[in-house]
Amino acid sequence: MRTLFWMSGLCVILGLSACQSSTPNRIEKVHHYTLKQKCPTLLVMKVGEILQFNAPENPSTGYAWQLVQPLKLFKTEETFLQPETDKPVLGMGGEKSFSFRAEQPGQELIELVHVRSWESNKEPTEQWLCRIRVS
């Protein structure tokens, strides 16, 4: 009786593990760039891969990094990270991080500019470009 109980438990466990996906969790490739690093003439990525861009930013100056136009092939996430300090410091800068996940095949230009949003006629203080082909 005891053996039957253990055998049936083992069958249940094996049956449940068979229900899981047969493909292991894939860690997609991440392409890291900073303001000091230029993107290649044409960066080739696959669907699911991520392009990560980081640049210094201080929102208290009014200047911020932003996309020139919305992207069609990528899912975009933006975050602002401030260094941890014991006491908050007024006007402290940090780092702006953009994460672009390739969602579908095609070719697209990522254009980021460092501007004040209300100064539409002024040239950006800095710019970063990356032409990407997603397959």
PDB file of C-alpha atoms in Angstrom:
ATOM      1  CA  MET A   1       0.000   0.000   0.000  1.00  0.00           C
ATOM      2  CA  ARG A   2       2.789   2.347   0.945  1.00  0.00           C
ATOM      3  CA  THR A   3       4.643   1.627  -2.322  1.00  0.00           C
ATOM      4  CA  LEU A   4       1.469   2.277  -4.316  1.00  0.00           C
ATOM      5  CA  PHE A   5       1.095   5.659  -2.597  1.00  0.00           C
ATOM      6  CA  TRP A   6       4.682   6.696  -3.431  1.00  0.00           C
ATOM      7  CA  MET A   7       4.415   5.447  -7.018  1.00  0.00           C
ATOM      8  CA  SER A   8       1.211   7.398  -7.627  1.00  0.00           C
ATOM      9  CA  GLY A   9       2.829  10.533  -6.126  1.00  0.00           C
ATOM     10  CA  LEU A  10       5.827  10.114  -8.410  1.00  0.00           C
ATOM     11  CA  CYS A  11       3.520   9.732 -11.439  1.00  0.00           C
ATOM     12  CA  VAL A  12       1.710  12.964 -10.524  1.00  0.00           C
ATOM     13  CA  ILE A  13       4.998  14.860 -10.212  1.00  0.00           C
ATOM     14  CA  LEU A  14       6.301  13.511 -13.518  1.00  0.00           C
ATOM     15  CA  GLY A  15       2.987  14.296 -15.189  1.00  0.00           C
ATOM     16  CA  LEU A  16       3.060  17.893 -13.960  1.00  0.00           C
ATOM     17  CA  SER A  17       6.639  18.400 -15.084  1.00  0.00           C
ATOM     18  CA  ALA A  18       5.668  17.144 -18.548  1.00  0.00           C
ATOM     19  CA  CYS A  19       3.039  19.907 -18.744  1.00  0.00           C
ATOM     20  CA  GLN A  20       5.713  22.588 -18.524  1.00  0.00           C
ATOM     21  CA  SER A  21       7.101  24.120 -21.672  1.00  0.00           C
ATOM     22  CA  SER A  22       9.745  22.009 -23.347  1.00  0.00           C
ATOM     23  CA  THR A  23      11.838  25.107 -24.175  1.00  0.00           C
ATOM     24  CA  PRO A  24      13.994  26.448 -21.351  1.00  0.00           C
ATOM     25  CA  ASN A  25      13.739  30.085 -20.265  1.00  0.00           C
ATOM     26  CA  ARG A  26      15.873  32.007 -22.728  1.00  0.00           C
ATOM     27  CA  ILE A  27      17.917  34.975 -21.651  1.00  0.00           C
ATOM     28  CA  GLU A  28      17.884  37.366 -24.570  1.00  0.00           C
ATOM     29  CA  LYS A  29      20.961  39.292 -25.638  1.00  0.00           C
ATOM     30  CA  VAL A  30      21.280  42.852 -24.336  1.00  0.00           C
ATOM     31  CA  HIS A  31      23.228  45.479 -26.302  1.00  0.00           C
ATOM     32  CA  HIS A  32      24.569  48.111 -23.855  1.00  0.00           C
ATOM     33  CA  TYR A  33      25.484  51.650 -24.945  1.00  0.00           C
ATOM     34  CA  THR A  34      26.279  54.906 -23.194  1.00  0.00           C
ATOM     35  CA  LEU A  35      26.480  58.453 -24.483  1.00  0.00           C
ATOM     36  CA  LYS A  36      30.226  57.983 -25.067  1.00  0.00           C
ATOM     37  CA  GLN A  37      29.678  54.894 -27.244  1.00  0.00           C
ATOM     38  CA  LYS A  38      28.528  55.255 -30.829  1.00  0.00           C
ATOM     39  CA  CYS A  39      26.186  52.675 -32.267  1.00  0.00           C
ATOM     40  CA  PRO A  40      27.532  50.712 -35.269  1.00  0.00           C
ATOM     41  CA  THR A  41      26.499  51.927 -38.734  1.00  0.00           C
ATOM     42  CA  LEU A  42      23.802  49.228 -38.678  1.00  0.00           C
ATOM     43  CA  LEU A  43      23.124  47.233 -35.530  1.00  0.00           C
ATOM     44  CA  VAL A  44      21.590  43.828 -36.289  1.00  0.00           C
ATOM     45  CA  MET A  45      19.287  42.437 -33.608  1.00  0.00           C
ATOM     46  CA  LYS A  46      16.808  39.597 -33.319  1.00  0.00           C
ATOM     47  CA  VAL A  47      13.230  39.810 -32.070  1.00  0.00           C
ATOM     48  CA  GLY A  48      13.330  39.671 -28.276  1.00  0.00           C
ATOM     49  CA  GLU A  49      16.777  41.232 -27.933  1.00  0.00           C
ATOM     50  CA  ILE A  50      17.203  44.460 -25.975  1.00  0.00           C
ATOM     51  CA  LEU A  51      19.142  47.644 -26.622  1.00  0.00           C
ATOM     52  CA  GLN A  52      19.991  49.492 -23.386  1.00  0.00           C
ATOM     53  CA  PHE A  53      21.090  53.156 -23.513  1.00  0.00           C
ATOM     54  CA  ASN A  54      22.287  55.099 -20.444  1.00  0.00           C
ATOM     55  CA  ALA A  55      23.238  58.776 -20.219  1.00  0.00           C
ATOM     56  CA  PRO A  56      23.702  61.337 -17.443  1.00  0.00           C
ATOM     57  CA  GLU A  57      20.682  63.569 -16.836  1.00  0.00           C
ATOM     58  CA  ASN A  58      19.769  66.298 -14.371  1.00  0.00           C
ATOM     59  CA  PRO A  59      16.045  67.113 -14.595  1.00  0.00           C
ATOM     60  CA  SER A  60      16.456  70.173 -12.350  1.00  0.00           C
ATOM     61  CA  THR A  61      18.185  71.945 -15.283  1.00  0.00           C
ATOM     62  CA  GLY A  62      15.165  71.363 -17.505  1.00  0.00           C
ATOM     63  CA  TYR A  63      17.200  69.218 -19.878  1.00  0.00           C
ATOM     64  CA  ALA A  64      16.052  65.668 -20.417  1.00  0.00           C
ATOM     65  CA  TRP A  65      16.728  62.804 -22.808  1.00  0.00           C
ATOM     66  CA  GLN A  66      13.794  61.991 -25.071  1.00  0.00           C
ATOM     67  CA  LEU A  67      12.944  60.081 -28.220  1.00  0.00           C
ATOM     68  CA  VAL A  68      12.527  62.260 -31.306  1.00  0.00           C
ATOM     69  CA  GLN A  69       9.707  60.067 -32.622  1.00  0.00           C
ATOM     70  CA  PRO A  70       7.760  57.012 -31.370  1.00  0.00           C
ATOM     71  CA  LEU A  71       9.134  53.639 -32.431  1.00  0.00           C
ATOM     72  CA  LYS A  72       7.145  50.978 -34.288  1.00  0.00           C
ATOM     73  CA  LEU A  73       9.394  47.923 -33.903  1.00  0.00           C
ATOM     74  CA  PHE A  74      10.371  48.337 -30.251  1.00  0.00           C
ATOM     75  CA  LYS A  75       8.744  48.370 -26.842  1.00  0.00           C
ATOM     76  CA  THR A  76      10.335  51.285 -24.971  1.00  0.00           C
ATOM     77  CA  GLU A  77      10.825  51.736 -21.225  1.00  0.00           C
ATOM     78  CA  GLU A  78      12.415  54.793 -19.588  1.00  0.00           C
ATOM     79  CA  THR A  79      13.754  55.100 -16.042  1.00  0.00           C
ATOM     80  CA  PHE A  80      15.651  57.752 -14.109  1.00  0.00           C
ATOM     81  CA  LEU A  81      18.101  56.534 -11.479  1.00  0.00           C
ATOM     82  CA  GLN A  82      19.558  58.768  -8.783  1.00  0.00           C
ATOM     83  CA  PRO A  83      22.529  57.715  -6.706  1.00  0.00           C
ATOM     84  CA  GLU A  84      21.640  56.708  -3.161  1.00  0.00           C
ATOM     85  CA  THR A  85      22.660  59.277  -0.550  1.00  0.00           C
ATOM     86  CA  ASP A  86      22.167  59.642   3.178  1.00  0.00           C
ATOM     87  CA  LYS A  87      20.457  63.004   2.706  1.00  0.00           C
ATOM     88  CA  PRO A  88      18.484  64.160  -0.324  1.00  0.00           C
ATOM     89  CA  VAL A  89      20.344  66.783  -2.349  1.00  0.00           C
ATOM     90  CA  LEU A  90      18.326  69.424  -4.187  1.00  0.00           C
ATOM     91  CA  GLY A  91      19.205  69.535  -7.883  1.00  0.00           C
ATOM     92  CA  MET A  92      21.121  66.265  -7.858  1.00  0.00           C
ATOM     93  CA  GLY A  93      21.483  64.588 -11.213  1.00  0.00           C
ATOM     94  CA  GLY A  94      21.397  60.946 -12.072  1.00  0.00           C
ATOM     95  CA  GLU A  95      21.208  58.645 -15.052  1.00  0.00           C
ATOM     96  CA  LYS A  96      18.479  58.216 -17.645  1.00  0.00           C
ATOM     97  CA  SER A  97      18.079  54.682 -18.902  1.00  0.00           C
ATOM     98  CA  PHE A  98      16.195  53.629 -22.037  1.00  0.00           C
ATOM     99  CA  SER A  99      15.411  49.988 -22.723  1.00  0.00           C
ATOM    100  CA  PHE A 100      14.295  49.060 -26.254  1.00  0.00           C
ATOM    101  CA  ARG A 101      12.990  45.504 -26.737  1.00  0.00           C
ATOM    102  CA  ALA A 102      12.743  44.381 -30.385  1.00  0.00           C
ATOM    103  CA  GLU A 103       9.133  43.272 -30.935  1.00  0.00           C
ATOM    104  CA  GLN A 104       8.974  42.666 -34.696  1.00  0.00           C
ATOM    105  CA  PRO A 105      11.264  42.451 -37.748  1.00  0.00           C
ATOM    106  CA  GLY A 106      12.126  45.514 -39.812  1.00  0.00           C
ATOM    107  CA  GLN A 107      14.467  48.485 -39.786  1.00  0.00           C
ATOM    108  CA  GLU A 108      14.225  51.596 -37.629  1.00  0.00           C
ATOM    109  CA  LEU A 109      16.246  54.581 -36.438  1.00  0.00           C
ATOM    110  CA  ILE A 110      16.416  55.311 -32.711  1.00  0.00           C
ATOM    111  CA  GLU A 111      17.127  58.995 -32.231  1.00  0.00           C
ATOM    112  CA  LEU A 112      17.565  60.360 -28.721  1.00  0.00           C
ATOM    113  CA  VAL A 113      18.147  64.046 -27.957  1.00  0.00           C
ATOM    114  CA  HIS A 114      19.041  65.970 -24.806  1.00  0.00           C
ATOM    115  CA  VAL A 115      16.751  69.023 -24.866  1.00  0.00           C
ATOM    116  CA  ARG A 116      14.461  71.263 -22.895  1.00  0.00           C
ATOM    117  CA  SER A 117      10.963  70.254 -24.020  1.00  0.00           C
ATOM    118  CA  TRP A 118       9.707  73.848 -24.201  1.00  0.00           C
ATOM    119  CA  GLU A 119      12.567  75.012 -26.467  1.00  0.00           C
ATOM    120  CA  SER A 120      11.336  73.501 -29.726  1.00  0.00           C
ATOM    121  CA  ASN A 121      13.447  75.739 -32.026  1.00  0.00           C
ATOM    122  CA  LYS A 122      16.754  75.116 -30.279  1.00  0.00           C
ATOM    123  CA  GLU A 123      19.290  72.472 -31.321  1.00  0.00           C
ATOM    124  CA  PRO A 124      19.770  69.616 -28.819  1.00  0.00           C
ATOM    125  CA  THR A 125      22.811  69.866 -26.555  1.00  0.00           C
ATOM    126  CA  GLU A 126      23.585  66.210 -27.313  1.00  0.00           C
ATOM    127  CA  GLN A 127      22.227  63.515 -29.614  1.00  0.00           C
ATOM    128  CA  TRP A 128      22.564  59.732 -29.922  1.00  0.00           C
ATOM    129  CA  LEU A 129      21.524  57.750 -33.021  1.00  0.00           C
ATOM    130  CA  CYS A 130      21.278  54.059 -33.766  1.00  0.00           C
ATOM    131  CA  ARG A 131      19.998  52.478 -36.984  1.00  0.00           C
ATOM    132  CA  ILE A 132      18.784  48.940 -36.288  1.00  0.00           C
ATOM    133  CA  ARG A 133      17.716  45.992 -38.401  1.00  0.00           C
ATOM    134  CA  VAL A 134      15.595  43.452 -36.530  1.00  0.00           C
ATOM    135  CA  SER A 135      15.322  39.931 -37.951  1.00  0.00           C
TER     136      SER A 135
END
